[in-house]
Amino acid sequence: MDSELPALLVLGPPMVFKLFQSHYSHKYRFLNAFSSHLPLPEFLQTQQTHPSSVRAILCNPRQPVTADVIRSLPSLGIVATTTVGADHIDTAECRRRGIQVVTLGSQFAPDVADMAVALLIDVMFKISAGDRFAKKSIHFKPWSFPSGSKLGGKRVGIIGLGRIGGEVAKRLEAFDCIIMYHSRNKNPSVSYTFYSNVVDLASNSDVLILCCPLTEQTKYIVNKEVMLALGKGGIIVNVGRGALIDEKELVQCLMKGEIRGAGLDVFENEPNVPKELFSLDNVVLSPHAGAITLDCFMDACEHVAKSFDAFFSS
Amino acid sequence: MAEEEKVELQQLKHENQDLPQVLVLGSPTCLQTLKQLYSHKFRFLIPNTSLDSLYPLTAPLSSISAVICSASFSITAPVLRLLPSLRLVVTTSAGTDHIDLNECGCRGIQVAGAGKLFSDEVADMAVGLLIDVMRRVSAADRFVRTICEAATWDFPLGYKISGKRIGIVGLGSIGMEVAKRLECFGCTILYHSKHKKSAVSYPFYNSVIDLAATSNALVLCCALNEETRHIVNREVMLALGKEGFIVNVGRGSLIDEKQLVKFLMDGEIGGAALDVFEDEPNVPKELLSMDNVVLTPHCAAFTSECIIKLCELVAGNIEASLSDKPLITQVKW
């Protein structure tokens, strides 16, 4: 009975996997490659599975789907990732082989935008630092904690005005922020000020929020020059990808006070986070939790399951 | 009180001793800035230790006509009896629950507060606290700082904000600013206030229990007075439920704190984010280790921009009183 179910090779594993497995164990034979240190062909042997019977992969950035992986699976037809980005999948190789790549759409843009705003307010008002302070101090002098700043009147430079950037802008307008942006192209349907140059955007902003995908052009889009242009009063929020920022430089700037603070949901080498950040109060660290809610997880599972259904029934 | 415990008032040395005297009580946080900006206009009299009562003061209080106080100094009837010439009390807080407004009214003493000065800041903070407790932002920050290297990030799921029903208790200027912000997150706004507000379209609930029963979270933005003390009590918290959240940026005593602690410990409510406490600066120690609780040391209103604006407002109210003009932010009783 089991062997009649289509095999699903699971790499990563995706955070939603426990949930996915509990809802869909009647539909797939899970090959949990993430739990093995063996190279893929040997792992498949231990599962009594020939590589040519693996047609589908479920993955996430923890375990990249490289050209090698793809080449070792001659019947591979679909790769689904539970992320919006696909930079951990060799999409060029997939195109060559005619393999369908399924990513999550922009349905979680509001949740990621919520996280971006939360990180910004946290850094501005020092909420997490205050939480640490209050939980250590037992007796604090009221109103003696270092003061924060309100959002109203702050100039917010959004890098990447896509779905997520748009949701961030909408929220921050309600806080009376002034919205400006940098994107690959100017968007004629918005009235926010456009900057074709990120350094210029940074010079004119109090806050930079990174909402763009990671590509060759956007790697280290926030570099030392941008951070210095942002200045000592500036705050950076990153809900895109860690490598959008030159992380080593960011750490230096934060430690030296070259920028005021940062709210980071993503890191260059997750799950590793530069240890120097752990003792800083002007930084808020989030474990890539932009879309970590039960609703998001359920939606992600359904989206992936639908894609597999369509694939296996065609 | 023993003789040696009597306390002198500091008087700032000043060339012009004819400046109007202003007694400063409760060590307001803005005092340094106030002195820097306005020592040429007022003679600030400051007890040289922090007091919570006027009794040890030795300087003649009979000529004092204006008092500046922080929210940590109670202006009670006995205090007012020691200040027979008092005409004006200016508090550096938006809240006035520490002032016996009735007694001031009977004595013809005007009271001025911070008015709407802090509304934006407190609203920003309230939204930040709400997202923090629902999305577990501070707990996640702690998690990242303390996990071992290369551990996987299996972090407990938070709650989506969009689509949630947020019950605002007190739709004054802070409550309205909170509502305006949360609408853009896709939240549904509901409220309870002393009276229904005809100019707003949000659904009104006469009973806080009914509001709690239909809300995913309550945000407390109202003033503390006799009617609102423990407005969030056992019944309200049970109605809110095991997945409900409470944010308090008003005053600690709006919530029955003992009951809140018990419910948090028993999992009867989902979590709480608190900027204020019943007995500041004391925080119930059971809360210190809870991951579904966010605590901030009553700092919502204190931003650097606010402090300067507050000093200007305080000085403006005193000058208005001295020249018999209407106060800028008079508190009516």
XYZ file of C-alpha atoms in Angstrom:
647
model
C 0.000 0.000 0.000
C 2.814 2.316 1.055
C 4.805 1.744 -2.117
C 1.854 2.883 -4.232
C 2.095 6.352 -2.768
C 4.306 8.690 -4.735
C 7.717 9.217 -3.181
C 8.439 12.716 -1.880
C 12.059 13.552 -1.159
C 12.241 15.994 1.756
C 15.279 18.243 2.155
C 15.804 20.893 4.821
C 13.419 20.187 6.431
C 10.994 23.049 5.903
C 9.656 24.492 9.158
C 6.170 23.493 8.083
C 7.184 19.861 7.619
C 5.804 18.507 10.894
C 2.462 20.099 10.069
C 2.612 18.945 6.429
C 3.462 15.399 7.426
C 0.598 15.264 9.934
C -1.909 16.414 7.320
C -0.659 14.573 4.250
C 0.910 11.306 5.382
C -1.850 9.465 3.523
C -0.747 10.987 0.223
C 3.034 10.581 0.037
C 5.847 8.265 0.991
C 8.196 10.655 2.737
C 11.914 10.206 2.133
C 13.406 12.302 4.924
C 16.854 13.015 3.488
C 17.341 15.832 5.988
C 17.820 13.343 8.791
C 20.650 11.511 7.073
C 24.327 12.404 6.708
C 24.653 10.028 3.774
C 25.023 11.364 0.262
C 21.754 11.233 -1.606
C 22.232 8.023 -3.670
C 23.267 6.054 -0.555
C 20.402 7.514 1.435
C 17.911 6.428 -1.227
C 19.370 2.925 -1.086
C 18.615 2.752 2.631
C 15.026 3.645 1.747
C 14.828 0.873 -0.874
C 14.139 3.551 -3.415
C 15.699 3.824 -6.843
C 16.642 7.395 -7.790
C 14.501 7.136 -10.910
C 11.352 6.786 -8.824
C 11.823 10.159 -7.145
C 9.755 12.687 -9.066
C 9.157 15.333 -6.395
C 11.173 17.293 -3.849
C 9.975 19.389 -0.907
C 12.735 21.658 0.371
C 13.805 24.841 2.060
C 17.071 26.883 2.126
C 18.690 24.655 4.788
C 19.517 22.003 2.206
C 20.031 23.475 -1.276
C 18.773 21.665 -4.372
C 21.993 21.827 -6.334
C 22.723 20.735 -9.901
C 24.272 17.561 -8.434
C 21.078 16.679 -6.605
C 19.020 17.343 -9.719
C 21.318 15.286 -11.934
C 21.151 12.305 -9.581
C 17.342 12.191 -9.964
C 16.562 11.504 -13.639
C 12.780 11.538 -13.169
C 12.577 14.684 -11.086
C 9.680 16.813 -12.292
C 8.774 19.203 -9.470
C 10.645 21.024 -6.717
C 8.558 22.859 -4.150
C 10.030 25.208 -1.583
C 8.180 26.688 1.335
C 9.792 30.056 0.790
C 9.170 32.938 -1.555
C 12.796 32.982 -2.638
C 14.336 30.220 -4.757
C 17.998 31.164 -4.443
C 18.752 27.782 -2.812
C 17.524 25.940 -5.934
C 19.564 25.690 -9.115
C 16.748 27.129 -11.192
C 18.881 27.197 -14.351
C 19.360 23.423 -14.130
C 15.644 23.027 -13.469
C 14.823 25.050 -16.577
C 17.181 22.879 -18.652
C 15.454 19.752 -17.417
C 11.928 21.125 -17.630
C 11.475 20.752 -13.861
C 8.672 22.814 -12.315
C 9.777 25.027 -9.435
C 7.051 25.980 -6.978
C 7.571 28.772 -4.492
C 5.185 30.455 -2.107
C 3.476 33.428 -3.615
C 3.167 36.798 -2.030
C 0.326 35.724 0.233
C 2.519 36.231 3.281
C 3.489 39.776 2.368
C 1.231 41.236 5.117
C 2.833 39.000 7.762
C 6.352 39.884 6.678
C 5.349 43.558 6.606
C 3.941 43.205 10.147
C 7.307 41.810 11.230
C 9.201 44.648 9.537
C 7.100 47.242 11.365
C 7.418 45.341 14.651
C 11.209 45.283 14.306
C 11.269 49.006 13.521
C 9.080 49.960 16.502
C 11.122 47.644 18.705
C 14.388 49.344 17.744
C 12.870 52.862 17.980
C 11.288 52.268 21.375
C 13.774 49.674 22.608
C 10.982 47.242 23.467
C 13.083 44.056 23.600
C 15.858 45.870 25.423
C 13.244 47.216 27.844
C 11.829 43.722 28.285
C 15.331 42.454 29.162
C 15.847 45.395 31.520
C 12.499 44.996 33.273
C 12.934 41.239 33.654
C 16.394 41.635 35.172
C 15.807 44.620 37.349
C 12.772 43.697 39.476
C 12.821 47.234 40.877
C 13.300 49.763 38.134
C 12.991 53.488 38.494
C 9.936 54.356 36.413
C 10.646 56.316 33.264
C 14.380 55.956 33.761
C 15.006 53.721 30.774
C 16.760 55.498 27.891
C 14.253 57.227 25.709
C 13.158 56.099 22.288
C 11.711 57.973 19.315
C 8.303 58.049 17.754
C 7.819 57.020 14.142
C 5.880 60.100 13.062
C 7.826 62.352 10.711
C 10.588 59.806 10.160
C 11.756 59.370 6.559
C 11.573 55.711 5.642
C 13.491 54.452 2.598
C 12.097 51.162 1.327
C 14.448 49.108 -0.812
C 12.243 47.002 -3.071
C 8.694 48.262 -3.434
C 7.110 44.914 -4.356
C 4.238 43.274 -2.489
C 6.042 43.289 0.864
C 7.448 46.801 0.401
C 3.988 48.047 -0.515
C 2.439 46.533 2.624
C 5.191 48.079 4.760
C 4.598 51.490 3.165
C 0.847 51.280 3.773
C 1.357 50.526 7.465
C 3.995 53.152 8.069
C 1.900 55.857 6.423
C -0.584 55.348 9.267
C 2.249 56.212 11.663
C 2.841 59.453 9.705
C 6.157 58.310 8.266
C 7.404 59.832 5.024
C 7.843 57.038 2.492
C 10.543 56.973 -0.180
C 11.891 54.030 -2.133
C 14.460 52.485 -4.382
C 13.466 49.788 -6.836
C 14.794 48.381 -10.101
C 12.305 50.663 -11.851
C 10.249 53.661 -10.819
C 6.640 52.725 -10.148
C 4.337 55.239 -11.853
C 1.306 54.246 -9.778
C 2.763 55.362 -6.432
C 3.404 58.897 -5.276
C 6.339 58.092 -2.990
C 9.654 59.738 -3.948
C 11.805 57.410 -6.051
C 15.594 57.219 -5.752
C 17.542 55.450 -8.471
C 20.608 55.402 -6.244
C 20.639 53.640 -2.865
C 23.291 55.932 -1.375
C 21.110 58.964 -2.165
C 18.109 57.192 -0.631
C 20.133 56.468 2.503
C 21.373 60.068 2.777
C 17.784 61.246 2.794
C 16.375 58.604 5.130
C 16.157 57.999 8.848
C 15.254 54.340 8.302
C 16.032 51.818 5.552
C 13.800 48.774 5.183
C 14.979 45.945 2.928
C 12.125 44.132 1.214
C 13.702 43.057 -2.079
C 14.726 39.574 -3.313
C 18.373 38.509 -3.328
C 19.890 38.546 -6.812
C 23.327 39.208 -8.247
C 22.456 42.901 -8.477
C 21.110 43.189 -4.925
C 23.837 41.282 -3.074
C 25.331 43.687 -0.502
C 23.086 46.455 -1.809
C 23.506 47.896 1.684
C 27.256 48.247 1.988
C 29.530 50.434 4.098
C 28.971 53.486 1.903
C 25.199 53.184 2.248
C 25.450 52.727 6.013
C 27.650 55.786 6.425
C 25.256 57.775 4.228
C 22.388 56.660 6.481
C 24.316 58.015 9.417
C 24.491 57.767 13.180
C 20.775 58.339 13.674
C 19.792 55.734 11.104
C 18.078 52.387 11.557
C 18.136 49.404 9.193
C 15.426 46.735 9.085
C 16.001 43.601 6.999
C 13.167 41.185 6.194
C 14.561 40.218 2.772
C 17.700 38.100 2.740
C 20.771 38.342 4.945
C 23.144 38.880 2.017
C 21.376 42.090 1.010
C 23.593 43.652 3.687
C 27.374 43.380 4.077
C 26.958 41.727 7.446
C 30.550 42.138 8.637
C 30.341 45.882 7.963
C 26.922 46.090 9.615
C 28.281 44.523 12.786
C 31.135 47.046 12.865
C 28.798 49.977 12.272
C 26.464 48.811 15.035
C 29.270 48.276 17.518
C 30.845 51.652 16.778
C 27.577 53.583 16.675
C 27.953 54.519 13.006
C 24.282 53.693 12.707
C 21.712 53.886 15.481
C 20.330 50.378 15.346
C 19.006 47.458 13.331
C 16.124 44.999 13.276
C 17.168 41.792 11.507
C 14.956 38.868 10.560
C 17.529 37.355 8.198
C 21.267 36.667 8.234
C 23.969 35.868 5.716
C 24.647 32.413 7.058
C 21.534 31.213 8.903
C 21.192 29.909 11.483
C 24.529 31.489 12.432
C 24.254 35.006 13.811
C 27.334 37.165 14.471
C 27.965 36.747 18.192
C 28.989 40.402 18.569
C 25.323 41.298 18.161
C 24.221 39.333 21.211
C 25.389 41.944 23.685
C 24.039 44.965 21.806
C 20.891 46.721 22.944
C 20.423 48.614 19.700
C 19.720 45.455 17.704
C 16.671 43.196 17.543
C 17.256 39.679 16.235
C 14.562 37.469 14.763
C 14.997 33.853 13.589
C 13.687 34.324 10.036
C 10.220 34.483 11.505
C 8.629 36.885 9.018
C 6.001 34.368 8.103
C 6.011 32.206 11.192
C 2.396 32.028 12.201
C 0.062 29.049 12.255
C -2.101 30.629 9.547
C 0.936 31.103 7.302
C 2.057 27.523 7.898
C -1.353 26.085 7.065
C -1.555 28.192 3.918
C 1.947 27.110 2.888
C 1.070 23.421 3.342
C -2.091 23.769 1.278
C -0.326 25.667 -1.479
C 2.408 23.035 -1.768
C -0.055 20.132 -1.542
C -2.179 21.614 -4.337
C 0.887 21.935 -6.557
C 1.889 18.316 -5.915
C -1.680 17.149 -6.551
C -1.760 18.906 -9.903
C 1.649 17.466 -10.814
C 0.966 13.863 -9.810
C -2.426 13.752 -11.488
C -1.265 15.104 -14.829
C 9.091 63.249 62.224
C 12.472 63.849 63.893
C 14.137 67.240 63.427
C 17.151 65.855 61.623
C 14.913 64.245 58.995
C 13.549 67.575 57.844
C 14.611 68.372 54.346
C 15.804 71.567 52.759
C 14.657 72.788 49.433
C 17.338 73.352 46.846
C 17.097 76.786 45.434
C 18.957 77.394 42.276
C 21.227 80.354 42.717
C 19.850 83.025 40.544
C 20.490 86.698 40.091
C 16.873 87.629 39.936
C 15.180 86.483 43.101
C 11.894 88.000 41.923
C 11.177 85.183 39.527
C 7.990 83.267 40.275
C 8.611 80.239 42.513
C 7.619 76.811 41.317
C 7.794 73.794 43.647
C 8.861 70.610 41.836
C 7.689 67.306 43.324
C 8.271 63.694 42.408
C 11.526 64.152 40.418
C 10.015 64.344 36.946
C 12.312 62.890 34.263
C 12.169 66.170 32.321
C 13.526 68.188 35.255
C 17.076 68.561 33.894
C 15.778 69.915 30.601
C 13.273 72.122 32.417
C 16.072 73.711 34.439
C 18.222 74.182 31.339
C 15.480 75.832 29.362
C 13.575 77.862 31.927
C 15.765 78.850 34.870
C 15.677 82.407 33.522
C 11.890 82.475 33.889
C 11.114 80.536 37.046
C 12.749 79.839 40.398
C 12.511 76.043 40.707
C 12.351 74.803 44.304
C 13.417 71.202 44.470
C 13.556 68.995 47.579
C 17.107 67.737 47.789
C 16.043 64.161 48.308
C 13.287 62.353 46.511
C 10.183 62.474 48.609
C 6.781 61.013 48.310
C 5.332 63.376 50.862
C 5.724 67.079 51.668
C 5.941 66.682 55.427
C 9.697 66.890 55.912
C 10.077 70.137 53.974
C 11.258 73.037 56.097
C 11.018 75.922 53.638
C 7.862 77.990 53.941
C 5.319 76.475 51.654
C 2.703 79.123 52.347
C 3.799 81.305 49.445
C 3.955 78.598 46.810
C 1.395 79.243 44.081
C 2.524 76.720 41.459
C 3.581 73.093 41.667
C 5.015 70.838 38.987
C 4.659 67.159 39.828
C 5.377 63.825 38.216
C 2.937 60.926 38.237
C 4.796 59.345 41.145
C 3.875 62.107 43.615
C 0.306 62.054 44.895
C -1.360 65.438 45.248
C -3.820 64.561 47.993
C -5.986 66.678 50.277
C -3.366 66.631 53.097
C -0.730 67.830 50.615
C -3.005 70.610 49.401
C -3.590 71.709 52.996
C 0.156 72.416 53.282
C 0.016 74.737 50.268
C -2.574 77.378 51.126
C -1.603 79.746 48.302
C -1.531 77.091 45.597
C -3.271 78.148 42.381
C -1.852 75.683 39.849
C -0.758 72.056 39.658
C 0.994 71.013 36.466
C 1.611 67.308 36.089
C 4.174 66.028 33.601
C 1.960 63.054 32.821
C -1.099 62.590 30.670
C -2.641 60.668 33.564
C -4.152 62.545 36.512
C -5.085 59.626 38.784
C -2.430 60.775 41.287
C -4.196 64.111 41.786
C -7.312 64.660 43.904
C -9.096 66.650 41.224
C -12.173 67.148 43.389
C -10.171 68.698 46.190
C -8.307 70.941 43.721
C -11.619 72.037 42.233
C -13.060 72.849 45.652
C -10.009 74.937 46.480
C -10.057 76.764 43.142
C -6.743 75.195 42.112
C -6.343 74.711 38.368
C -4.752 71.523 37.075
C -2.872 71.120 33.796
C -1.617 67.870 32.306
C 0.298 66.692 29.282
C -2.868 66.520 27.196
C -2.360 64.810 23.862
C 1.378 65.379 23.861
C 2.275 61.719 24.193
C -0.556 60.251 22.133
C 1.505 59.405 19.040
C 4.350 57.903 21.043
C 2.091 55.830 23.270
C 0.075 54.654 20.264
C 3.267 53.643 18.423
C 4.384 51.715 21.496
C 0.979 50.072 21.986
C 1.079 48.737 18.421
C 4.684 47.616 18.877
C 3.768 45.790 22.088
C 0.759 44.143 20.459
C 2.730 42.775 17.517
C 5.557 41.796 19.860
C 3.395 39.668 22.135
C 1.370 38.109 19.282
C 4.346 37.422 17.023
C 6.706 36.651 19.947
C 9.308 39.177 18.782
C 11.110 39.706 22.116
C 10.937 36.028 22.969
C 12.482 35.251 19.569
C 15.198 37.837 20.159
C 16.035 36.102 23.438
C 15.995 32.739 21.656
C 18.471 33.898 19.020
C 20.832 35.394 21.622
C 20.935 32.284 23.764
C 20.787 29.312 21.369
C 23.872 27.301 20.618
C 25.672 27.828 17.374
C 24.249 26.046 14.332
C 21.157 24.931 16.180
C 18.122 24.799 13.977
C 15.558 27.549 14.236
C 12.497 25.737 15.442
C 10.694 28.565 17.042
C 7.113 28.455 18.341
C 4.522 29.844 15.968
C 3.138 33.304 16.546
C -0.283 34.687 15.680
C -1.074 36.525 12.455
C -2.079 40.159 13.061
C -4.158 40.802 9.960
C -7.813 39.956 10.350
C -7.633 39.965 14.135
C -10.307 41.742 16.169
C -8.773 44.337 18.469
C -10.861 45.697 21.337
C -9.716 49.160 22.415
C -10.679 50.108 25.949
C -10.855 53.904 25.996
C -11.172 55.600 22.635
C -9.612 58.924 23.636
C -6.747 60.499 21.738
C -4.387 57.570 22.371
C -7.074 54.989 21.563
C -7.945 56.741 18.294
C -4.273 56.817 17.247
C -3.956 53.102 18.029
C -7.098 52.383 15.986
C -5.848 54.412 13.023
C -2.589 52.442 12.937
C -4.068 48.977 13.429
C -6.638 49.459 10.677
C -3.746 49.524 8.196
C -2.623 46.130 9.461
C -5.976 44.702 8.383
C -7.321 44.508 11.936
C -10.978 44.978 12.833
C -11.349 47.685 15.462
C -13.949 47.482 18.243
C -14.130 49.624 21.350
C -15.508 50.339 24.773
C -15.645 53.863 26.109
C -17.603 55.667 28.795
C -19.941 56.849 26.020
C -20.457 55.789 22.433
C -18.671 58.167 20.055
C -21.004 59.269 17.306
C -18.190 60.404 15.011
C -16.565 56.954 14.704
C -17.818 53.938 12.829
C -16.086 51.241 14.879
C -18.558 48.944 16.677
C -19.181 50.123 20.259
C -19.532 47.751 23.215
C -21.158 48.987 26.382
C -19.794 46.034 28.342
C -16.095 45.253 28.518
C -16.928 41.565 28.983
C -18.840 41.542 25.685
C -15.944 43.383 24.027
C -13.475 40.825 25.370
C -15.635 37.886 24.287
C -15.517 39.032 20.666
C -11.899 40.269 20.572
C -8.586 38.523 19.957
C -6.785 41.235 21.927
C -7.591 44.146 24.243
C -5.558 47.343 24.167
C -6.022 49.505 27.278
C -5.753 53.217 26.560
C -8.090 54.770 29.100
C -7.496 56.974 32.121
C -7.461 55.470 35.611
C -10.286 56.653 37.828
C -12.857 55.109 40.182
C -14.891 53.629 37.328
C -11.971 52.136 35.456
C -10.024 50.600 38.320
C -9.684 46.837 37.566
C -11.851 47.329 34.479
C -10.057 44.230 33.199
C -11.006 41.747 35.897
C -11.409 37.973 36.138
C -14.627 37.845 34.082
C -13.168 39.977 31.309
C -10.020 37.847 31.119
C -12.029 34.614 31.005
C -14.155 36.111 28.221
C -11.004 37.050 26.308
C -9.887 33.446 26.481
C -6.830 31.213 26.217
C -5.706 32.695 22.912
C -6.437 36.277 23.871
C -3.857 38.998 24.457
C -3.820 42.131 26.596
C -1.747 45.264 25.988
C -1.672 47.918 28.723
C -0.259 51.388 28.104
C -2.668 53.151 30.469
C -2.192 52.548 34.158
C -1.334 49.301 35.953
C -4.506 49.338 38.058
C -6.727 49.138 34.998
C -6.037 45.390 35.322
C -6.521 43.154 38.365
C -2.830 42.334 38.320
C -2.937 39.419 40.765
C -5.610 37.756 38.652
C -3.675 38.452 35.459
C -0.579 36.786 36.864
C -2.577 33.732 37.921
C -4.249 33.428 34.518
C -0.919 33.793 32.719
C 0.561 31.083 34.903
C -2.415 28.786 34.291
C -2.573 29.442 30.538
C -6.038 31.005 30.798
C -5.002 33.857 28.529
C -2.555 33.849 25.615
C -0.192 36.583 26.723
C 0.264 40.162 27.847
C 2.385 43.186 27.007
C 2.624 45.689 29.852
C 4.233 49.123 30.016
C 2.585 49.889 33.362
C 2.105 48.059 36.667
C -0.118 48.357 39.724
C 2.722 49.093 42.095
C 5.593 50.582 40.080
C 8.446 50.039 40.150
C 7.564 46.576 41.457
C 6.805 43.937 38.851
C 5.233 40.608 39.903
C 8.190 38.261 39.868
C 6.197 35.441 38.269
C 6.148 37.483 35.073
C 9.899 37.770 34.808
C 10.432 34.345 33.283
C 7.383 34.165 31.026
C 7.975 34.067 27.279
C 4.427 35.110 26.444
C 4.773 38.333 28.429
C 6.519 41.502 27.294
C 7.421 44.047 29.970
C 8.676 47.574 29.446
C 9.620 49.969 32.257
C 6.885 52.596 31.742
C 8.762 54.208 28.914
C 6.154 54.596 26.162
C 5.930 58.352 26.431
C 9.556 59.105 26.946
C 11.194 60.047 23.705
C 13.744 62.815 23.353
C 11.369 64.903 21.254
C 8.652 64.588 23.885
C 10.815 65.815 26.726
C 11.437 69.173 25.088
C 7.813 69.546 24.024
C 6.754 68.631 27.556
C 8.973 71.317 29.094
C 7.529 73.880 26.693
C 4.021 72.801 27.635
C 4.731 72.927 31.373
C 6.267 76.394 31.104
C 3.447 77.560 28.861
C 0.808 76.433 31.353
C 2.588 78.188 34.244
C 2.922 81.425 32.260
C -0.740 81.268 31.278
C -1.733 80.838 34.905
C 0.491 83.708 36.041
C -1.044 86.056 33.492
C -4.592 84.872 34.182
C -4.941 83.448 30.705
C -6.635 80.104 29.954
C -4.365 77.117 30.505
C -3.122 75.293 27.422
C -4.026 71.808 28.635
C -6.418 72.289 31.528
C -7.764 69.156 33.174
C -11.413 69.523 34.098
C -12.911 67.708 37.080
